[in-house]
Amino acid sequence: MDHHQLDIDWTSCQAHGLCAELLPDHITLDEWGYPLLDGSPIPPRTTKRARRAASDCPVLALKLRPTAASL
């Protein structure tokens, strides 16, 4: 199965919160607006939205990568 994982570049993230709006099942925001990942793999049915969240991040701090099991 083709699962992906989300990573955040913490040096780039500026807490815009768009990622949590696009992927509310996998990302919540802390009290300062920084993303909190739930740590679960992104299933194939959600991959398109996860790619959009990564590409729409204003500072490109969100990355989508394949999990080791799907390589």
PDB file of N, CA, C and O in Angstrom, residues 4-57:
ATOM      1  N   HIS A   4       2.057   7.655   2.988  1.00  0.00           N
ATOM      2  CA  HIS A   4       3.021   8.741   3.103  1.00  0.00           C
ATOM      3  C   HIS A   4       3.021   9.249   4.534  1.00  0.00           C
ATOM      4  O   HIS A   4       2.112   8.983   5.301  1.00  0.00           O
ATOM      5  N   GLN A   5       4.051  10.011   4.861  1.00  0.00           N
ATOM      6  CA  GLN A   5       4.206  10.601   6.181  1.00  0.00           C
ATOM      7  C   GLN A   5       4.427  12.097   6.011  1.00  0.00           C
ATOM      8  O   GLN A   5       5.045  12.527   5.042  1.00  0.00           O
ATOM      9  N   LEU A   6       3.943  12.887   6.948  1.00  0.00           N
ATOM     10  CA  LEU A   6       4.167  14.326   6.924  1.00  0.00           C
ATOM     11  C   LEU A   6       5.340  14.683   7.825  1.00  0.00           C
ATOM     12  O   LEU A   6       5.498  14.108   8.905  1.00  0.00           O
ATOM     13  N   ASP A   7       6.133  15.630   7.374  1.00  0.00           N
ATOM     14  CA  ASP A   7       7.229  16.182   8.169  1.00  0.00           C
ATOM     15  C   ASP A   7       7.104  17.695   8.144  1.00  0.00           C
ATOM     16  O   ASP A   7       6.622  18.271   7.163  1.00  0.00           O
ATOM     17  N   ILE A   8       7.575  18.327   9.201  1.00  0.00           N
ATOM     18  CA  ILE A   8       7.568  19.785   9.269  1.00  0.00           C
ATOM     19  C   ILE A   8       8.999  20.279   9.415  1.00  0.00           C
ATOM     20  O   ILE A   8       9.757  19.784  10.255  1.00  0.00           O
ATOM     21  N   ASP A   9       9.355  21.261   8.604  1.00  0.00           N
ATOM     22  CA  ASP A   9      10.642  21.946   8.737  1.00  0.00           C
ATOM     23  C   ASP A   9      10.417  23.056   9.768  1.00  0.00           C
ATOM     24  O   ASP A   9       9.885  24.119   9.449  1.00  0.00           O
ATOM     25  N   TRP A  10      10.810  22.796  11.012  1.00  0.00           N
ATOM     26  CA  TRP A  10      10.511  23.719  12.110  1.00  0.00           C
ATOM     27  C   TRP A  10      11.244  25.045  11.974  1.00  0.00           C
ATOM     28  O   TRP A  10      10.772  26.055  12.495  1.00  0.00           O
ATOM     29  N   THR A  11      12.348  25.064  11.274  1.00  0.00           N
ATOM     30  CA  THR A  11      13.054  26.335  11.092  1.00  0.00           C
ATOM     31  C   THR A  11      12.329  27.240  10.098  1.00  0.00           C
ATOM     32  O   THR A  11      12.512  28.449  10.115  1.00  0.00           O
ATOM     33  N   SER A  12      11.498  26.662   9.233  1.00  0.00           N
ATOM     34  CA  SER A  12      10.748  27.437   8.244  1.00  0.00           C
ATOM     35  C   SER A  12       9.327  27.780   8.692  1.00  0.00           C
ATOM     36  O   SER A  12       8.787  28.816   8.309  1.00  0.00           O
ATOM     37  N   CYS A  13       8.715  26.912   9.491  1.00  0.00           N
ATOM     38  CA  CYS A  13       7.305  27.085   9.867  1.00  0.00           C
ATOM     39  C   CYS A  13       7.095  28.423  10.589  1.00  0.00           C
ATOM     40  O   CYS A  13       7.845  28.774  11.499  1.00  0.00           O
ATOM     41  N   GLN A  14       6.060  29.142  10.154  1.00  0.00           N
ATOM     42  CA  GLN A  14       5.720  30.432  10.763  1.00  0.00           C
ATOM     43  C   GLN A  14       4.303  30.434  11.328  1.00  0.00           C
ATOM     44  O   GLN A  14       3.734  31.489  11.574  1.00  0.00           O
ATOM     45  N   ALA A  15       3.734  29.274  11.522  1.00  0.00           N
ATOM     46  CA  ALA A  15       2.429  29.102  12.183  1.00  0.00           C
ATOM     47  C   ALA A  15       1.282  29.793  11.447  1.00  0.00           C
ATOM     48  O   ALA A  15       0.411  30.398  12.064  1.00  0.00           O
ATOM     49  N   HIS A  16       1.253  29.660  10.130  1.00  0.00           N
ATOM     50  CA  HIS A  16       0.131  30.210   9.372  1.00  0.00           C
ATOM     51  C   HIS A  16      -1.142  29.390   9.589  1.00  0.00           C
ATOM     52  O   HIS A  16      -2.239  29.920   9.502  1.00  0.00           O
ATOM     53  N   GLY A  17      -1.020  28.081   9.810  1.00  0.00           N
ATOM     54  CA  GLY A  17      -2.163  27.233  10.125  1.00  0.00           C
ATOM     55  C   GLY A  17      -2.924  26.683   8.941  1.00  0.00           C
ATOM     56  O   GLY A  17      -3.911  25.968   9.121  1.00  0.00           O
ATOM     57  N   LEU A  18      -2.506  26.989   7.731  1.00  0.00           N
ATOM     58  CA  LEU A  18      -3.214  26.499   6.547  1.00  0.00           C
ATOM     59  C   LEU A  18      -3.209  24.975   6.484  1.00  0.00           C
ATOM     60  O   LEU A  18      -4.208  24.360   6.089  1.00  0.00           O
ATOM     61  N   CYS A  19      -2.128  24.350   6.901  1.00  0.00           N
ATOM     62  CA  CYS A  19      -2.040  22.885   6.860  1.00  0.00           C
ATOM     63  C   CYS A  19      -3.142  22.239   7.701  1.00  0.00           C
ATOM     64  O   CYS A  19      -3.742  21.255   7.300  1.00  0.00           O
ATOM     65  N   ALA A  20      -3.427  22.812   8.854  1.00  0.00           N
ATOM     66  CA  ALA A  20      -4.478  22.262   9.719  1.00  0.00           C
ATOM     67  C   ALA A  20      -5.862  22.459   9.114  1.00  0.00           C
ATOM     68  O   ALA A  20      -6.749  21.632   9.318  1.00  0.00           O
ATOM     69  N   GLU A  21      -6.049  23.525   8.366  1.00  0.00           N
ATOM     70  CA  GLU A  21      -7.325  23.737   7.685  1.00  0.00           C
ATOM     71  C   GLU A  21      -7.532  22.708   6.582  1.00  0.00           C
ATOM     72  O   GLU A  21      -8.641  22.229   6.374  1.00  0.00           O
ATOM     73  N   LEU A  22      -6.454  22.361   5.881  1.00  0.00           N
ATOM     74  CA  LEU A  22      -6.561  21.422   4.764  1.00  0.00           C
ATOM     75  C   LEU A  22      -6.545  19.965   5.200  1.00  0.00           C
ATOM     76  O   LEU A  22      -7.074  19.105   4.500  1.00  0.00           O
ATOM     77  N   LEU A  23      -5.930  19.660   6.329  1.00  0.00           N
ATOM     78  CA  LEU A  23      -5.836  18.273   6.821  1.00  0.00           C
ATOM     79  C   LEU A  23      -6.242  18.183   8.295  1.00  0.00           C
ATOM     80  O   LEU A  23      -5.452  17.766   9.141  1.00  0.00           O
ATOM     81  N   PRO A  24      -7.461  18.539   8.631  1.00  0.00           N
ATOM     82  CA  PRO A  24      -7.850  18.549  10.046  1.00  0.00           C
ATOM     83  C   PRO A  24      -7.852  17.172  10.717  1.00  0.00           C
ATOM     84  O   PRO A  24      -7.773  17.092  11.940  1.00  0.00           O
ATOM     85  N   ASP A  25      -7.896  16.107   9.926  1.00  0.00           N
ATOM     86  CA  ASP A  25      -7.860  14.757  10.510  1.00  0.00           C
ATOM     87  C   ASP A  25      -6.452  14.363  10.956  1.00  0.00           C
ATOM     88  O   ASP A  25      -6.296  13.415  11.726  1.00  0.00           O
ATOM     89  N   HIS A  26      -5.435  15.072  10.476  1.00  0.00           N
ATOM     90  CA  HIS A  26      -4.053  14.699  10.771  1.00  0.00           C
ATOM     91  C   HIS A  26      -3.248  15.801  11.450  1.00  0.00           C
ATOM     92  O   HIS A  26      -2.191  15.533  12.011  1.00  0.00           O
ATOM     93  N   ILE A  27      -3.738  17.046  11.377  1.00  0.00           N
ATOM     94  CA  ILE A  27      -2.980  18.169  11.933  1.00  0.00           C
ATOM     95  C   ILE A  27      -3.902  19.042  12.770  1.00  0.00           C
ATOM     96  O   ILE A  27      -4.975  19.438  12.331  1.00  0.00           O
ATOM     97  N   THR A  28      -3.469  19.331  13.997  1.00  0.00           N
ATOM     98  CA  THR A  28      -4.136  20.320  14.833  1.00  0.00           C
ATOM     99  C   THR A  28      -3.111  21.414  15.117  1.00  0.00           C
ATOM    100  O   THR A  28      -1.935  21.281  14.760  1.00  0.00           O
ATOM    101  N   LEU A  29      -3.547  22.473  15.747  1.00  0.00           N
ATOM    102  CA  LEU A  29      -2.642  23.577  16.056  1.00  0.00           C
ATOM    103  C   LEU A  29      -2.465  23.706  17.563  1.00  0.00           C
ATOM    104  O   LEU A  29      -3.417  23.512  18.332  1.00  0.00           O
ATOM    105  N   ASP A  30      -1.239  24.047  17.979  1.00  0.00           N
ATOM    106  CA  ASP A  30      -1.016  24.282  19.402  1.00  0.00           C
ATOM    107  C   ASP A  30      -1.502  25.690  19.761  1.00  0.00           C
ATOM    108  O   ASP A  30      -2.043  26.402  18.917  1.00  0.00           O
ATOM    109  N   GLU A  31      -1.298  26.100  20.979  1.00  0.00           N
ATOM    110  CA  GLU A  31      -1.827  27.389  21.438  1.00  0.00           C
ATOM    111  C   GLU A  31      -1.204  28.590  20.739  1.00  0.00           C
ATOM    112  O   GLU A  31      -1.748  29.689  20.766  1.00  0.00           O
ATOM    113  N   TRP A  32      -0.052  28.405  20.080  1.00  0.00           N
ATOM    114  CA  TRP A  32       0.611  29.478  19.339  1.00  0.00           C
ATOM    115  C   TRP A  32       0.361  29.392  17.842  1.00  0.00           C
ATOM    116  O   TRP A  32       0.881  30.177  17.077  1.00  0.00           O
ATOM    117  N   GLY A  33      -0.412  28.394  17.416  1.00  0.00           N
ATOM    118  CA  GLY A  33      -0.738  28.239  16.004  1.00  0.00           C
ATOM    119  C   GLY A  33       0.204  27.343  15.223  1.00  0.00           C
ATOM    120  O   GLY A  33       0.077  27.222  14.013  1.00  0.00           O
ATOM    121  N   TYR A  34       1.137  26.691  15.912  1.00  0.00           N
ATOM    122  CA  TYR A  34       2.049  25.770  15.232  1.00  0.00           C
ATOM    123  C   TYR A  34       1.393  24.398  15.089  1.00  0.00           C
ATOM    124  O   TYR A  34       0.627  23.971  15.955  1.00  0.00           O
ATOM    125  N   PRO A  35       1.683  23.708  13.997  1.00  0.00           N
ATOM    126  CA  PRO A  35       1.036  22.413  13.742  1.00  0.00           C
ATOM    127  C   PRO A  35       1.510  21.301  14.668  1.00  0.00           C
ATOM    128  O   PRO A  35       2.678  21.241  15.041  1.00  0.00           O
ATOM    129  N   LEU A  36       0.569  20.459  15.015  1.00  0.00           N
ATOM    130  CA  LEU A  36       0.837  19.230  15.757  1.00  0.00           C
ATOM    131  C   LEU A  36       0.379  18.084  14.877  1.00  0.00           C
ATOM    132  O   LEU A  36      -0.804  17.992  14.534  1.00  0.00           O
ATOM    133  N   LEU A  37       1.309  17.219  14.491  1.00  0.00           N
ATOM    134  CA  LEU A  37       0.983  16.076  13.642  1.00  0.00           C
ATOM    135  C   LEU A  37       0.524  14.923  14.513  1.00  0.00           C
ATOM    136  O   LEU A  37       1.080  14.691  15.586  1.00  0.00           O
ATOM    137  N   ASP A  38      -0.454  14.177  14.035  1.00  0.00           N
ATOM    138  CA  ASP A  38      -0.927  13.030  14.811  1.00  0.00           C
ATOM    139  C   ASP A  38       0.006  11.825  14.680  1.00  0.00           C
ATOM    140  O   ASP A  38      -0.116  10.861  15.403  1.00  0.00           O
ATOM    141  N   GLY A  39       0.952  11.875  13.749  1.00  0.00           N
ATOM    142  CA  GLY A  39       1.952  10.815  13.606  1.00  0.00           C
ATOM    143  C   GLY A  39       1.514   9.621  12.785  1.00  0.00           C
ATOM    144  O   GLY A  39       2.313   8.751  12.486  1.00  0.00           O
ATOM    145  N   SER A  40       0.253   9.572  12.416  1.00  0.00           N
ATOM    146  CA  SER A  40      -0.214   8.435  11.627  1.00  0.00           C
ATOM    147  C   SER A  40       0.153   8.613  10.155  1.00  0.00           C
ATOM    148  O   SER A  40       0.250   9.736   9.669  1.00  0.00           O
ATOM    149  N   PRO A  41       0.364   7.510   9.446  1.00  0.00           N
ATOM    150  CA  PRO A  41       0.636   7.606   8.011  1.00  0.00           C
ATOM    151  C   PRO A  41      -0.555   8.211   7.274  1.00  0.00           C
ATOM    152  O   PRO A  41      -1.700   8.050   7.701  1.00  0.00           O
ATOM    153  N   ILE A  42      -0.282   8.895   6.196  1.00  0.00           N
ATOM    154  CA  ILE A  42      -1.331   9.476   5.367  1.00  0.00           C
ATOM    155  C   ILE A  42      -1.814   8.379   4.414  1.00  0.00           C
ATOM    156  O   ILE A  42      -1.037   7.877   3.609  1.00  0.00           O
ATOM    157  N   PRO A  43      -3.065   7.970   4.521  1.00  0.00           N
ATOM    158  CA  PRO A  43      -3.567   6.902   3.643  1.00  0.00           C
ATOM    159  C   PRO A  43      -3.726   7.393   2.205  1.00  0.00           C
ATOM    160  O   PRO A  43      -3.826   8.600   1.959  1.00  0.00           O
ATOM    161  N   PRO A  44      -3.758   6.471   1.257  1.00  0.00           N
ATOM    162  CA  PRO A  44      -3.877   6.846  -0.159  1.00  0.00           C
ATOM    163  C   PRO A  44      -5.062   7.768  -0.452  1.00  0.00           C
ATOM    164  O   PRO A  44      -4.943   8.675  -1.264  1.00  0.00           O
ATOM    165  N   ARG A  45      -6.181   7.587   0.231  1.00  0.00           N
ATOM    166  CA  ARG A  45      -7.354   8.425  -0.047  1.00  0.00           C
ATOM    167  C   ARG A  45      -7.155   9.880   0.370  1.00  0.00           C
ATOM    168  O   ARG A  45      -7.905  10.758  -0.049  1.00  0.00           O
ATOM    169  N   THR A  46      -6.150  10.154   1.189  1.00  0.00           N
ATOM    170  CA  THR A  46      -5.890  11.500   1.692  1.00  0.00           C
ATOM    171  C   THR A  46      -4.652  12.130   1.063  1.00  0.00           C
ATOM    172  O   THR A  46      -4.371  13.298   1.274  1.00  0.00           O
ATOM    173  N   THR A  47      -3.932  11.375   0.271  1.00  0.00           N
ATOM    174  CA  THR A  47      -2.666  11.852  -0.288  1.00  0.00           C
ATOM    175  C   THR A  47      -2.818  13.123  -1.113  1.00  0.00           C
ATOM    176  O   THR A  47      -1.992  14.035  -1.016  1.00  0.00           O
ATOM    177  N   LYS A  48      -3.870  13.232  -1.891  1.00  0.00           N
ATOM    178  CA  LYS A  48      -4.055  14.417  -2.727  1.00  0.00           C
ATOM    179  C   LYS A  48      -4.191  15.678  -1.866  1.00  0.00           C
ATOM    180  O   LYS A  48      -3.572  16.703  -2.147  1.00  0.00           O
ATOM    181  N   ARG A  49      -4.983  15.599  -0.788  1.00  0.00           N
ATOM    182  CA  ARG A  49      -5.127  16.751   0.105  1.00  0.00           C
ATOM    183  C   ARG A  49      -3.823  17.058   0.836  1.00  0.00           C
ATOM    184  O   ARG A  49      -3.497  18.219   1.072  1.00  0.00           O
ATOM    185  N   ALA A  50      -3.073  16.017   1.190  1.00  0.00           N
ATOM    186  CA  ALA A  50      -1.790  16.221   1.861  1.00  0.00           C
ATOM    187  C   ALA A  50      -0.788  16.901   0.928  1.00  0.00           C
ATOM    188  O   ALA A  50      -0.043  17.792   1.349  1.00  0.00           O
ATOM    189  N   ARG A  51      -0.787  16.512  -0.337  1.00  0.00           N
ATOM    190  CA  ARG A  51       0.091  17.179  -1.317  1.00  0.00           C
ATOM    191  C   ARG A  51      -0.293  18.647  -1.456  1.00  0.00           C
ATOM    192  O   ARG A  51       0.561  19.522  -1.556  1.00  0.00           O
ATOM    193  N   ARG A  52      -1.595  18.909  -1.478  1.00  0.00           N
ATOM    194  CA  ARG A  52      -2.058  20.297  -1.589  1.00  0.00           C
ATOM    195  C   ARG A  52      -1.630  21.096  -0.359  1.00  0.00           C
ATOM    196  O   ARG A  52      -1.192  22.239  -0.464  1.00  0.00           O
ATOM    197  N   ALA A  53      -1.773  20.516   0.818  1.00  0.00           N
ATOM    198  CA  ALA A  53      -1.370  21.206   2.048  1.00  0.00           C
ATOM    199  C   ALA A  53       0.120  21.541   2.007  1.00  0.00           C
ATOM    200  O   ALA A  53       0.530  22.642   2.372  1.00  0.00           O
ATOM    201  N   ALA A  54       0.933  20.593   1.539  1.00  0.00           N
ATOM    202  CA  ALA A  54       2.376  20.836   1.456  1.00  0.00           C
ATOM    203  C   ALA A  54       2.705  21.914   0.429  1.00  0.00           C
ATOM    204  O   ALA A  54       3.517  22.802   0.682  1.00  0.00           O
ATOM    205  N   SER A  55       2.053  21.875  -0.722  1.00  0.00           N
ATOM    206  CA  SER A  55       2.367  22.855  -1.765  1.00  0.00           C
ATOM    207  C   SER A  55       1.766  24.228  -1.472  1.00  0.00           C
ATOM    208  O   SER A  55       2.295  25.246  -1.924  1.00  0.00           O
ATOM    209  N   ASP A  56       0.673  24.291  -0.692  1.00  0.00           N
ATOM    210  CA  ASP A  56       0.047  25.567  -0.370  1.00  0.00           C
ATOM    211  C   ASP A  56       0.633  26.241   0.875  1.00  0.00           C
ATOM    212  O   ASP A  56       0.295  27.388   1.164  1.00  0.00           O
ATOM    213  N   CYS A  57       1.495  25.549   1.601  1.00  0.00           N
ATOM    214  CA  CYS A  57       2.124  26.151   2.772  1.00  0.00           C
ATOM    215  C   CYS A  57       2.878  27.408   2.329  1.00  0.00           C
ATOM    216  O   CYS A  57       3.720  27.334   1.427  1.00  0.00           O
TER     217      CYS A  57
END
